Structures are given as structure tokens and as C-alpha cells.
């Protein structure tokens, strides 16, 4: 931060402090996040899967600051004594990489054929498509090289395949670098996101849960591409129908389906916009807070507990710290482990003890719909138990 220091001359007005420039604020934030992560700890890059999970739980400040600072949550969970079961097996990774290589072989001929047949059959066939070199030093360099390649592809016309481009997306004041499997530029200048997955497509359909997760991931890429397109004049169209490529049945032959991600894109954009900015969360943390894995379990526990969490059972499938947060929620007697729908129905009753006390008539506003429903349920239960005792045979 640049400020004028020193006493003003007699009779002159004191000079006001200058507002720090965006560059200065950005540098200060990066330094603060590095301190939280640990000065010698490399940042763990955010990917689209993590962003989709973050957008699904925008009220969790704990995940926002840990992801924004690039903390390895799996290592942190292990240090806290609550390791997660996240991660693919080496076999699954090898199989997925082999399938992706097959899909992109021969300059992406099969991949482009699938894009043409599923998404743009009216265009000219993708013969001799361009495959630009996107290599550059660092994620910032690769992001700039990707933007340049996209601009050149629109200008040149025809088909272009971008293999593992790098995109950037601002998330709660922290820049996330994203790497989709591929982006295809159509002859009309439109851009399509391609997701390549190793789960099978049986009889033309795949597991809905896996397709939904892939759609949420692709929606993040679409948002990042839209930011690149907005900087061009005229702005190219970023297609909201993405191509999902999977093995056909039980073979290793690729097949594909078009997936409309407009709903996922709108939800993700809205949820990311609701995220509390990372600098606000960091500023509220106690001095010396650090999530470095070499700290003691006691220090790490105190650091993690300094950031409010928003646990729900959904976190078990999306966050490495879910087991730790679940245990803490249970110890606090919170109702959140019972699920978001029930938590929403209970209104201001945040703990199990509050719920039971309201049901027994010991606390709570009788005009509160949640309290009234609980007391009605408790009365019905008491009547049912009393009737059961009356009709039960004598021992």
C-alpha cells in the first residue's frame, strides 16, 4: 500500500491516504494466502470439480478460504486425524488416460467427427482441422496462449481443436486456473467444451449421477470461456451444449452425447457470485493462522475451527474435510448432519437439544410454524405410545 508519510507543513492540509491499487491489493492477498498455506508449501490448484463442489455449498467459508489459499485439504484432513477416501485408483487413472489418448489420436479426428455429428451436422466436415500448440511457461502463460489461439481460430475460420487449454476464472477474489479436456472452435466461430470420461455409456445412456457431475464441471468451463469471449469484438458464441465422450457399452470405442448445461451454468454462476470474498475471510482470521501440514494437530485444529463451516451430508461426496466437519457438527449437537432440507424446515432451531426442547414445550415460540409442527408431532407420538401400551397384552 502506497501512502504519504511525514508531517505536513504548517498551514497546509494533511494529505489523505491513497487507496491501494488493484495490483497492490492483489499482491497483498497473494502474500496473505501464502502465509495461510505455509510459506514453503506449493499451492494446490483449483479444478472444475472443486469449483462445482464449492458452488454447491456457497455458505461454507472454510472451504472457500482453503481452496482460495490452495491448501491441500486431503493432507489437512489426514493431519487432523480424519482422512478422506477421495481419489481415483491408479488403474482408473491409467484407463482414463488411455481412453482420452484414443479419442484424441490422429489430430483429434474421431473427436472432431463426434462434435460434427452430434452438435454441428450442417457445417462442413472437419477435415484437416488445426491443432495449435498451447505450451507456455506457467498457468498464466498458458492462459494467455489459449486466449490467443482462440482468437486466431475465430479469425481463421474452419475447425480448430484445443487440446487441454488453460482458462482462468475469478472465484471470490482468487484466480482459479482450469484445464478442460478440449475446446473445439466451429467454422462459424462458436466454441464447444468437450468432456472425456471413462465411465461407460450403455445403450446410449450413462449413470445419471455421473453425467450430472460431468455437466456441473463443464458448466464451470463454459463460464470461464465466456469471460474469454467477452474480451473479443465481436464476442464469439460459447455453446451451452457440451459434448460428453465416453466408452460405448463395454468396449473402448468412443461414443458421445450432447448435454445441455444451461441450468448448471446458471446455478454455478449464481452460487459463485454468492461466495464471500476470500480477502474478507482471511482478514477475520486470528494473526498467525496457518494450515501448513507440518503444524501440530492442535494448531491445525484451532486454525480450521477459526473458520466457520457449513456442513451437510452432501459434503461427504464433495469435500476432503467432510469427516472432520461431520464429527464436529455431531459433537456440537447441530441438526446439519440430518440434511439441508430438514435444516431449512427447522428455521432458527439449530441444535438437536433446541428441537427436543421445542417439541416438549420447554422453549420456542408457539407461533413459529416449526415449533408448532414439532409439538403436534410430539403429541401424536405420545398418543400412539399410550394406545400401544393400552392394547399390548400383559406379560
CSV table of C-alpha atoms in Angstrom, one decimal:
chain,number,residue,atom,x,y,z
A,1,UNK,CA,0.0,0.0,0.0
A,2,UNK,CA,1.4,3.4,-1.0
A,3,UNK,CA,0.9,6.2,1.5
A,4,UNK,CA,2.4,9.6,2.0
A,5,UNK,CA,4.2,9.8,5.4
A,6,UNK,CA,5.8,12.7,7.2
A,7,UNK,CA,4.3,15.8,8.8
A,8,UNK,CA,2.7,18.4,6.7
A,9,UNK,CA,4.0,21.9,6.6
A,10,UNK,CA,2.4,24.5,8.9
A,11,UNK,CA,-0.9,25.7,7.5
A,12,UNK,CA,-1.2,23.0,4.8
A,13,UNK,CA,-3.9,20.4,4.7
A,14,UNK,CA,-2.9,16.8,5.6
A,15,UNK,CA,-2.6,14.6,2.6
A,16,UNK,CA,-5.1,11.7,2.6
A,17,UNK,CA,-4.1,8.1,2.4
A,18,UNK,CA,-4.2,6.7,-1.1
A,19,UNK,CA,-6.5,3.8,-1.9
A,20,UNK,CA,-4.3,0.8,-2.7
A,21,UNK,CA,-4.3,-0.1,-6.4
A,22,UNK,CA,-5.9,-3.4,-7.6
A,23,UNK,CA,-2.3,-4.6,-8.2
A,24,UNK,CA,-1.2,-3.8,-4.7
A,25,UNK,CA,-4.3,-5.4,-3.2
A,26,UNK,CA,-3.8,-8.5,-5.4
A,27,UNK,CA,-0.2,-8.8,-4.2
A,28,UNK,CA,-1.1,-8.4,-0.6
A,29,UNK,CA,-3.8,-11.0,-0.9
A,30,UNK,CA,-1.5,-13.5,-2.6
A,31,UNK,CA,1.0,-13.0,0.3
A,32,UNK,CA,-1.7,-13.5,2.9
A,33,UNK,CA,-2.9,-16.7,1.2
A,34,UNK,CA,0.7,-17.9,1.0
A,35,UNK,CA,1.1,-17.3,4.8
A,36,UNK,CA,-2.1,-19.3,5.4
A,37,UNK,CA,-1.0,-22.1,3.3
A,38,UNK,CA,2.6,-22.1,4.7
A,39,UNK,CA,5.5,-20.2,3.2
A,40,UNK,CA,7.2,-23.3,1.8
A,41,UNK,CA,4.0,-25.1,0.7
A,42,UNK,CA,3.1,-25.1,-3.0
A,43,UNK,CA,-0.5,-24.1,-3.8
A,44,UNK,CA,-2.9,-26.9,-4.8
A,45,UNK,CA,-4.6,-25.7,-8.0
A,46,UNK,CA,-8.4,-25.4,-8.1
A,47,UNK,CA,-10.0,-27.6,-10.7
A,48,UNK,CA,-13.5,-27.5,-12.2
A,49,UNK,CA,-14.6,-30.4,-9.9
A,50,UNK,CA,-13.6,-28.4,-6.8
A,51,UNK,CA,-15.3,-25.3,-8.1
A,52,UNK,CA,-18.5,-27.2,-8.8
A,53,UNK,CA,-18.4,-28.5,-5.2
A,54,UNK,CA,-17.7,-25.1,-3.8
A,55,UNK,CA,-20.6,-23.6,-5.8
A,56,UNK,CA,-22.9,-26.3,-4.4
A,57,UNK,CA,-22.1,-25.1,-0.8
A,58,UNK,CA,-21.5,-21.3,-1.1
A,59,UNK,CA,-22.1,-20.7,2.6
A,60,UNK,CA,-19.0,-22.7,3.6
A,61,UNK,CA,-16.3,-20.1,4.4
A,62,UNK,CA,-14.0,-22.9,5.5
A,63,UNK,CA,-13.9,-24.5,2.1
A,64,UNK,CA,-13.7,-21.1,0.4
A,65,UNK,CA,-10.6,-19.9,2.2
A,66,UNK,CA,-8.9,-23.3,2.0
A,67,UNK,CA,-9.5,-23.6,-1.7
A,68,UNK,CA,-8.6,-20.0,-2.3
A,69,UNK,CA,-5.3,-20.4,-0.5
A,70,UNK,CA,-4.5,-23.6,-2.4
A,71,UNK,CA,-4.4,-25.7,0.8
A,72,UNK,CA,-4.2,-29.5,0.2
A,73,UNK,CA,-7.4,-30.5,2.0
A,74,UNK,CA,-6.6,-34.2,1.8
A,75,UNK,CA,-3.3,-33.7,3.6
A,76,UNK,CA,-5.0,-31.4,6.1
A,77,UNK,CA,-7.7,-34.0,6.8
A,78,UNK,CA,-5.1,-36.6,7.4
A,79,UNK,CA,-3.2,-34.3,9.8
A,80,UNK,CA,-6.4,-33.7,11.7
A,81,UNK,CA,-7.0,-37.4,12.1
A,82,UNK,CA,-10.0,-37.6,9.8
A,83,UNK,CA,-8.6,-38.8,6.4
A,84,UNK,CA,-10.8,-38.8,3.4
A,85,UNK,CA,-11.4,-41.6,0.9
A,86,UNK,CA,-11.1,-39.3,-2.1
A,87,UNK,CA,-9.1,-40.0,-5.2
A,88,UNK,CA,-9.2,-42.4,-8.1
A,89,UNK,CA,-7.3,-45.6,-8.2
A,90,UNK,CA,-4.2,-45.8,-10.3
A,91,UNK,CA,-5.9,-48.3,-12.5
A,92,UNK,CA,-8.8,-45.9,-13.1
A,93,UNK,CA,-6.4,-43.1,-13.9
A,94,UNK,CA,-4.5,-45.2,-16.4
A,95,UNK,CA,-7.6,-46.4,-18.1
A,96,UNK,CA,-9.0,-42.9,-18.3
A,97,UNK,CA,-5.7,-41.6,-19.8
A,98,UNK,CA,-5.6,-44.4,-22.3
A,99,UNK,CA,-9.2,-43.7,-23.4
A,100,UNK,CA,-8.6,-40.0,-23.8
A,101,UNK,CA,-5.4,-40.6,-25.9
A,102,UNK,CA,-7.5,-42.9,-28.2
A,103,UNK,CA,-10.2,-40.2,-28.6
A,104,UNK,CA,-7.6,-37.6,-29.5
A,105,UNK,CA,-5.4,-39.7,-31.8
A,106,UNK,CA,-4.7,-38.6,-35.4
A,107,UNK,CA,-5.1,-35.0,-34.6
A,108,UNK,CA,-8.4,-35.5,-32.8
A,109,UNK,CA,-10.1,-36.8,-36.0
A,110,UNK,CA,-12.5,-39.0,-34.1
A,111,UNK,CA,-13.3,-36.4,-31.5
A,112,UNK,CA,-14.0,-33.8,-34.2
A,113,UNK,CA,-16.2,-36.3,-36.1
A,114,UNK,CA,-18.2,-36.7,-32.9
A,115,UNK,CA,-18.6,-32.9,-32.4
A,116,UNK,CA,-19.6,-32.6,-36.1
A,117,UNK,CA,-22.2,-35.4,-36.0
A,118,UNK,CA,-23.7,-34.6,-32.5
A,119,UNK,CA,-23.5,-30.8,-32.4
A,120,UNK,CA,-23.0,-29.2,-35.8
A,121,UNK,CA,-24.0,-31.6,-38.7
A,122,UNK,CA,-24.8,-28.7,-41.0
A,123,UNK,CA,-21.2,-27.5,-41.0
A,124,UNK,CA,-18.5,-28.7,-43.4
A,125,UNK,CA,-16.8,-31.9,-42.3
A,126,UNK,CA,-13.8,-31.4,-40.1
A,127,UNK,CA,-11.1,-32.5,-42.4
A,128,UNK,CA,-7.6,-31.1,-41.7
A,129,UNK,CA,-8.5,-29.3,-38.5
A,130,UNK,CA,-5.9,-27.1,-36.8
A,131,UNK,CA,-4.4,-28.2,-33.5
A,132,UNK,CA,-2.4,-25.3,-32.2
A,133,UNK,CA,0.5,-25.7,-29.7
A,134,UNK,CA,-0.7,-24.3,-26.4
A,135,UNK,CA,2.5,-24.8,-24.4
A,136,UNK,CA,3.8,-21.8,-22.4
A,137,UNK,CA,5.6,-21.2,-19.1
A,138,UNK,CA,3.3,-21.3,-16.1
A,139,UNK,CA,-0.5,-21.2,-15.9
A,140,UNK,CA,-0.6,-17.5,-16.7
A,141,UNK,CA,1.4,-18.1,-19.8
A,142,UNK,CA,-0.8,-21.0,-20.9
A,143,UNK,CA,-3.9,-19.0,-20.2
A,144,UNK,CA,-2.7,-16.1,-22.4
A,145,UNK,CA,-1.6,-18.6,-25.1
A,146,UNK,CA,-5.1,-20.2,-25.0
A,147,UNK,CA,-6.8,-16.9,-25.4
A,148,UNK,CA,-4.6,-16.0,-28.4
A,149,UNK,CA,-5.2,-19.4,-30.0
A,150,UNK,CA,-9.0,-19.0,-29.6
A,151,UNK,CA,-8.8,-15.5,-31.2
A,152,UNK,CA,-6.7,-16.8,-34.1
A,153,UNK,CA,-9.1,-19.7,-34.6
A,154,UNK,CA,-12.1,-17.5,-34.9
A,155,UNK,CA,-10.3,-15.2,-37.3
A,156,UNK,CA,-9.1,-18.2,-39.5
A,157,UNK,CA,-12.5,-20.0,-39.7
A,158,UNK,CA,-12.7,-23.7,-40.1
A,159,UNK,CA,-12.4,-26.3,-37.4
A,160,UNK,CA,-9.8,-26.0,-34.6
A,161,UNK,CA,-9.1,-28.4,-31.7
A,162,UNK,CA,-7.6,-27.0,-28.5
A,163,UNK,CA,-6.1,-29.9,-26.5
A,164,UNK,CA,-6.1,-29.2,-22.8
A,165,UNK,CA,-6.4,-25.4,-23.0
A,166,UNK,CA,-5.9,-23.3,-19.8
A,167,UNK,CA,-8.7,-21.0,-18.7
A,168,UNK,CA,-8.9,-18.6,-15.7
A,169,UNK,CA,-11.9,-17.8,-13.6
A,170,UNK,CA,-12.1,-15.3,-10.7
A,171,UNK,CA,-13.6,-17.1,-7.7
A,172,UNK,CA,-14.3,-15.0,-4.6
A,173,UNK,CA,-11.3,-12.8,-5.4
A,174,UNK,CA,-8.9,-15.6,-6.1
A,175,UNK,CA,-7.9,-16.7,-9.6
A,176,UNK,CA,-8.5,-20.3,-10.5
A,177,UNK,CA,-6.8,-21.9,-13.5
A,178,UNK,CA,-8.9,-24.6,-15.2
A,179,UNK,CA,-8.0,-27.2,-17.8
A,180,UNK,CA,-10.8,-28.7,-19.8
A,181,UNK,CA,-10.1,-31.9,-21.8
A,182,UNK,CA,-10.7,-30.0,-25.0
A,183,UNK,CA,-12.3,-27.0,-26.6
A,184,UNK,CA,-13.5,-27.1,-30.2
A,185,UNK,CA,-13.9,-24.0,-32.4
A,186,UNK,CA,-16.5,-24.4,-35.1
A,187,UNK,CA,-16.4,-22.9,-38.6
A,188,UNK,CA,-19.0,-20.4,-37.6
A,189,UNK,CA,-16.7,-19.2,-34.7
A,190,UNK,CA,-18.6,-20.9,-31.9
A,191,UNK,CA,-16.8,-22.6,-29.0
A,192,UNK,CA,-17.7,-26.0,-27.6
A,193,UNK,CA,-16.5,-27.6,-24.4
A,194,UNK,CA,-15.6,-31.3,-24.6
A,195,UNK,CA,-15.6,-33.6,-21.5
A,196,UNK,CA,-14.0,-37.0,-21.9
A,197,UNK,CA,-15.0,-39.5,-19.2
A,198,UNK,CA,-14.1,-43.2,-18.7
A,199,UNK,CA,-17.4,-44.3,-17.4
A,200,UNK,CA,-19.4,-46.3,-20.0
A,201,UNK,CA,-22.4,-45.2,-22.0
A,202,UNK,CA,-24.7,-48.3,-22.0
A,203,UNK,CA,-27.4,-48.4,-24.7
A,204,UNK,CA,-27.0,-44.7,-25.4
A,205,UNK,CA,-27.2,-43.6,-21.7
A,206,UNK,CA,-24.9,-43.3,-18.8
A,207,UNK,CA,-25.2,-43.2,-15.0
A,208,UNK,CA,-27.3,-40.0,-14.3
A,209,UNK,CA,-25.3,-39.1,-11.2
A,210,UNK,CA,-22.0,-39.2,-13.2
A,211,UNK,CA,-23.5,-37.3,-16.1
A,212,UNK,CA,-24.7,-34.7,-13.7
A,213,UNK,CA,-21.3,-34.3,-12.1
A,214,UNK,CA,-19.7,-34.0,-15.6
A,215,UNK,CA,-22.3,-31.4,-16.6
A,216,UNK,CA,-21.5,-29.3,-13.5
A,217,UNK,CA,-17.8,-29.5,-14.3
A,218,UNK,CA,-18.4,-28.5,-17.9
A,219,UNK,CA,-20.6,-25.6,-16.7
A,220,UNK,CA,-17.6,-24.1,-14.9
A,221,UNK,CA,-15.5,-24.3,-18.2
A,222,UNK,CA,-18.4,-22.6,-20.0
A,223,UNK,CA,-18.3,-19.7,-17.5
A,224,UNK,CA,-14.5,-19.4,-17.9
A,225,UNK,CA,-14.8,-19.5,-21.7
A,226,UNK,CA,-17.5,-16.8,-21.7
A,227,UNK,CA,-15.0,-14.5,-19.9
A,228,UNK,CA,-12.5,-15.0,-22.7
A,229,UNK,CA,-15.2,-14.5,-25.4
A,230,UNK,CA,-16.3,-11.2,-23.7
A,231,UNK,CA,-12.9,-9.7,-24.4
A,232,UNK,CA,-13.2,-10.2,-28.2
A,233,UNK,CA,-15.2,-8.0,-30.6
A,234,UNK,CA,-17.5,-9.3,-31.7
A,235,UNK,CA,-17.8,-11.9,-28.9
A,236,UNK,CA,-17.9,-15.5,-30.2
A,237,UNK,CA,-20.8,-17.7,-29.1
A,238,UNK,CA,-19.9,-20.1,-26.3
A,239,UNK,CA,-22.3,-23.1,-26.9
A,240,UNK,CA,-24.2,-24.3,-23.9
A,241,UNK,CA,-24.5,-27.8,-25.3
A,242,UNK,CA,-21.3,-29.6,-24.4
A,243,UNK,CA,-20.0,-32.9,-25.8
A,244,UNK,CA,-19.7,-35.8,-23.3
A,245,UNK,CA,-17.5,-38.5,-24.7
A,246,UNK,CA,-17.5,-42.0,-23.1
A,247,UNK,CA,-16.7,-45.6,-24.0
A,248,UNK,CA,-19.5,-47.3,-25.8
A,249,UNK,CA,-21.1,-50.2,-23.8
A,250,UNK,CA,-18.3,-52.5,-22.6
A,251,UNK,CA,-15.8,-51.6,-25.3
A,252,UNK,CA,-13.1,-49.0,-25.6
A,253,UNK,CA,-14.8,-47.4,-28.6
A,254,UNK,CA,-15.8,-43.8,-28.1
A,255,UNK,CA,-19.3,-42.6,-28.3
A,256,UNK,CA,-20.8,-39.2,-27.4
A,257,UNK,CA,-23.9,-37.3,-26.4
A,258,UNK,CA,-24.7,-33.6,-26.3
A,259,UNK,CA,-25.5,-32.3,-22.8
A,260,UNK,CA,-27.3,-29.0,-22.3
A,261,UNK,CA,-25.6,-27.3,-19.3
A,262,UNK,CA,-27.6,-24.0,-19.3
A,263,UNK,CA,-29.2,-24.9,-15.9
A,264,UNK,CA,-25.9,-26.0,-14.3
A,265,UNK,CA,-24.2,-22.9,-15.7
A,266,UNK,CA,-26.9,-20.5,-14.3
A,267,UNK,CA,-26.8,-22.3,-10.9
A,268,UNK,CA,-23.0,-22.3,-10.7
A,269,UNK,CA,-22.8,-18.6,-11.7
A,270,UNK,CA,-25.3,-17.6,-9.1
A,271,UNK,CA,-23.6,-19.7,-6.4
A,272,UNK,CA,-20.1,-18.5,-7.2
A,273,UNK,CA,-21.4,-14.9,-7.0
A,274,UNK,CA,-22.7,-15.5,-3.5
A,275,UNK,CA,-19.4,-16.7,-2.2
A,276,UNK,CA,-17.9,-14.5,0.5
A,277,UNK,CA,-14.7,-12.9,-0.9
A,278,UNK,CA,-11.6,-14.6,0.2
A,279,UNK,CA,-9.9,-11.5,1.4
A,280,UNK,CA,-12.8,-10.8,3.8
A,281,UNK,CA,-12.5,-14.3,5.3
A,282,UNK,CA,-8.7,-14.0,5.6
A,283,UNK,CA,-8.9,-10.6,7.3
A,284,UNK,CA,-11.2,-12.1,10.0
A,285,UNK,CA,-8.8,-14.9,10.9
A,286,UNK,CA,-6.5,-14.6,14.0
A,287,UNK,CA,-3.0,-13.5,13.5
A,288,UNK,CA,-0.6,-16.4,12.8
A,289,UNK,CA,-3.3,-18.8,11.5
A,290,UNK,CA,-1.7,-21.3,9.2
A,291,UNK,CA,-2.8,-24.6,7.6
A,292,UNK,CA,0.7,-25.9,6.8
A,293,UNK,CA,0.9,-29.7,7.2
A,294,UNK,CA,4.0,-29.6,9.4
A,295,UNK,CA,2.0,-27.9,12.2
A,296,UNK,CA,0.8,-29.9,15.1
A,297,UNK,CA,-2.7,-31.4,15.2
A,298,UNK,CA,-3.7,-29.0,17.9
A,299,UNK,CA,-2.6,-26.0,15.9
A,300,UNK,CA,-4.3,-27.2,12.8
A,301,UNK,CA,-7.5,-27.9,14.6
A,302,UNK,CA,-7.5,-24.4,16.1
A,303,UNK,CA,-6.8,-23.0,12.6
A,304,UNK,CA,-9.6,-24.9,11.0
A,305,UNK,CA,-12.1,-24.2,13.8
A,306,UNK,CA,-11.3,-20.4,13.3
A,307,UNK,CA,-13.2,-20.5,10.0
A,308,UNK,CA,-17.0,-21.3,10.1
A,309,UNK,CA,-18.1,-24.3,8.1
A,310,UNK,CA,-21.5,-25.2,6.6
A,311,UNK,CA,-21.6,-29.0,6.8
A,312,UNK,CA,-24.2,-31.1,5.1
A,313,UNK,CA,-24.3,-34.8,4.2
A,314,UNK,CA,-23.7,-33.8,0.6
A,315,UNK,CA,-20.2,-32.8,1.6
A,316,UNK,CA,-19.2,-36.5,2.1
A,317,UNK,CA,-19.2,-36.8,-1.7
A,318,UNK,CA,-17.5,-33.5,-2.4
A,319,UNK,CA,-15.0,-32.4,0.3
A,320,UNK,CA,-12.0,-34.0,1.8
A,321,UNK,CA,-12.7,-32.4,5.2
A,322,UNK,CA,-16.2,-33.8,5.4
A,323,UNK,CA,-15.5,-36.4,8.0
A,324,UNK,CA,-13.8,-33.8,10.3
A,325,UNK,CA,-16.7,-31.4,9.9
A,326,UNK,CA,-19.3,-34.1,10.4
A,327,UNK,CA,-17.7,-35.1,13.7
A,328,UNK,CA,-17.6,-31.5,14.9
A,329,UNK,CA,-21.2,-31.0,14.0
A,330,UNK,CA,-22.2,-34.1,15.9
A,331,UNK,CA,-20.2,-33.0,18.9
A,332,UNK,CA,-22.0,-29.6,18.8
A,333,UNK,CA,-25.4,-31.3,18.6
A,334,UNK,CA,-26.1,-29.5,15.3
A,335,UNK,CA,-29.0,-30.5,13.1
A,336,UNK,CA,-27.0,-30.0,9.9
A,337,UNK,CA,-25.9,-33.7,9.8
A,338,UNK,CA,-29.5,-34.6,9.2
A,339,UNK,CA,-29.5,-32.8,5.8
A,340,UNK,CA,-30.2,-29.4,4.3
A,341,UNK,CA,-34.0,-29.9,3.7
A,342,UNK,CA,-34.6,-30.7,7.4
A,343,UNK,CA,-32.3,-27.9,8.5
A,344,UNK,CA,-34.3,-25.5,6.4
A,345,UNK,CA,-37.6,-26.7,7.8
A,346,UNK,CA,-36.4,-26.2,11.4
A,347,UNK,CA,-35.7,-22.5,10.9
A,348,UNK,CA,-34.0,-21.0,13.9
A,349,UNK,CA,-33.7,-24.3,15.8
A,350,UNK,CA,-30.0,-25.1,15.1
A,351,UNK,CA,-29.3,-27.9,17.6
A,352,UNK,CA,-30.9,-31.2,18.4
A,353,UNK,CA,-31.4,-30.0,22.0
A,354,UNK,CA,-33.3,-26.9,20.7
A,355,UNK,CA,-35.5,-29.2,18.7
A,356,UNK,CA,-36.3,-31.5,21.5
A,357,UNK,CA,-36.9,-28.7,24.0
A,358,UNK,CA,-39.3,-27.1,21.5
A,359,UNK,CA,-41.1,-30.4,20.9
A,360,UNK,CA,-41.6,-30.8,24.7
A,361,UNK,CA,-42.9,-27.3,25.1
A,362,UNK,CA,-40.0,-26.1,27.2
A,363,UNK,CA,-38.9,-23.4,24.8
A,364,UNK,CA,-39.7,-21.9,21.5
A,365,UNK,CA,-42.3,-19.5,20.1
A,366,UNK,CA,-45.7,-21.3,19.8
A,367,UNK,CA,-46.5,-19.2,16.8
A,368,UNK,CA,-43.4,-20.4,15.0
A,369,UNK,CA,-44.5,-22.9,12.3
A,370,UNK,CA,-41.6,-25.2,13.0
A,371,UNK,CA,-42.2,-25.2,16.8
A,372,UNK,CA,-45.9,-25.8,16.3
A,373,UNK,CA,-45.2,-28.8,13.9
A,374,UNK,CA,-42.8,-30.3,16.4
A,375,UNK,CA,-45.3,-30.0,19.3
A,376,UNK,CA,-48.0,-31.5,17.1
A,377,UNK,CA,-45.7,-34.4,16.2
A,378,UNK,CA,-44.7,-34.9,19.8
A,379,UNK,CA,-48.4,-35.1,20.9
A,380,UNK,CA,-49.2,-37.6,18.1
A,381,UNK,CA,-46.3,-39.7,19.2
A,382,UNK,CA,-47.3,-39.7,22.8
A,383,UNK,CA,-50.9,-40.7,21.8
A,384,UNK,CA,-49.6,-43.5,19.7
A,385,UNK,CA,-47.4,-44.8,22.5
A,386,UNK,CA,-50.2,-44.6,25.0
A,387,UNK,CA,-52.5,-46.5,22.8
A,388,UNK,CA,-49.9,-49.1,22.2
A,389,UNK,CA,-49.5,-49.6,25.9
A,390,UNK,CA,-53.2,-50.0,26.3
A,391,UNK,CA,-53.7,-52.7,23.7
A,392,UNK,CA,-50.4,-54.5,24.5
A,393,UNK,CA,-51.0,-58.0,26.1
A,394,UNK,CA,-50.0,-58.4,29.7
A,395,UNK,CA,-46.6,-60.1,30.2
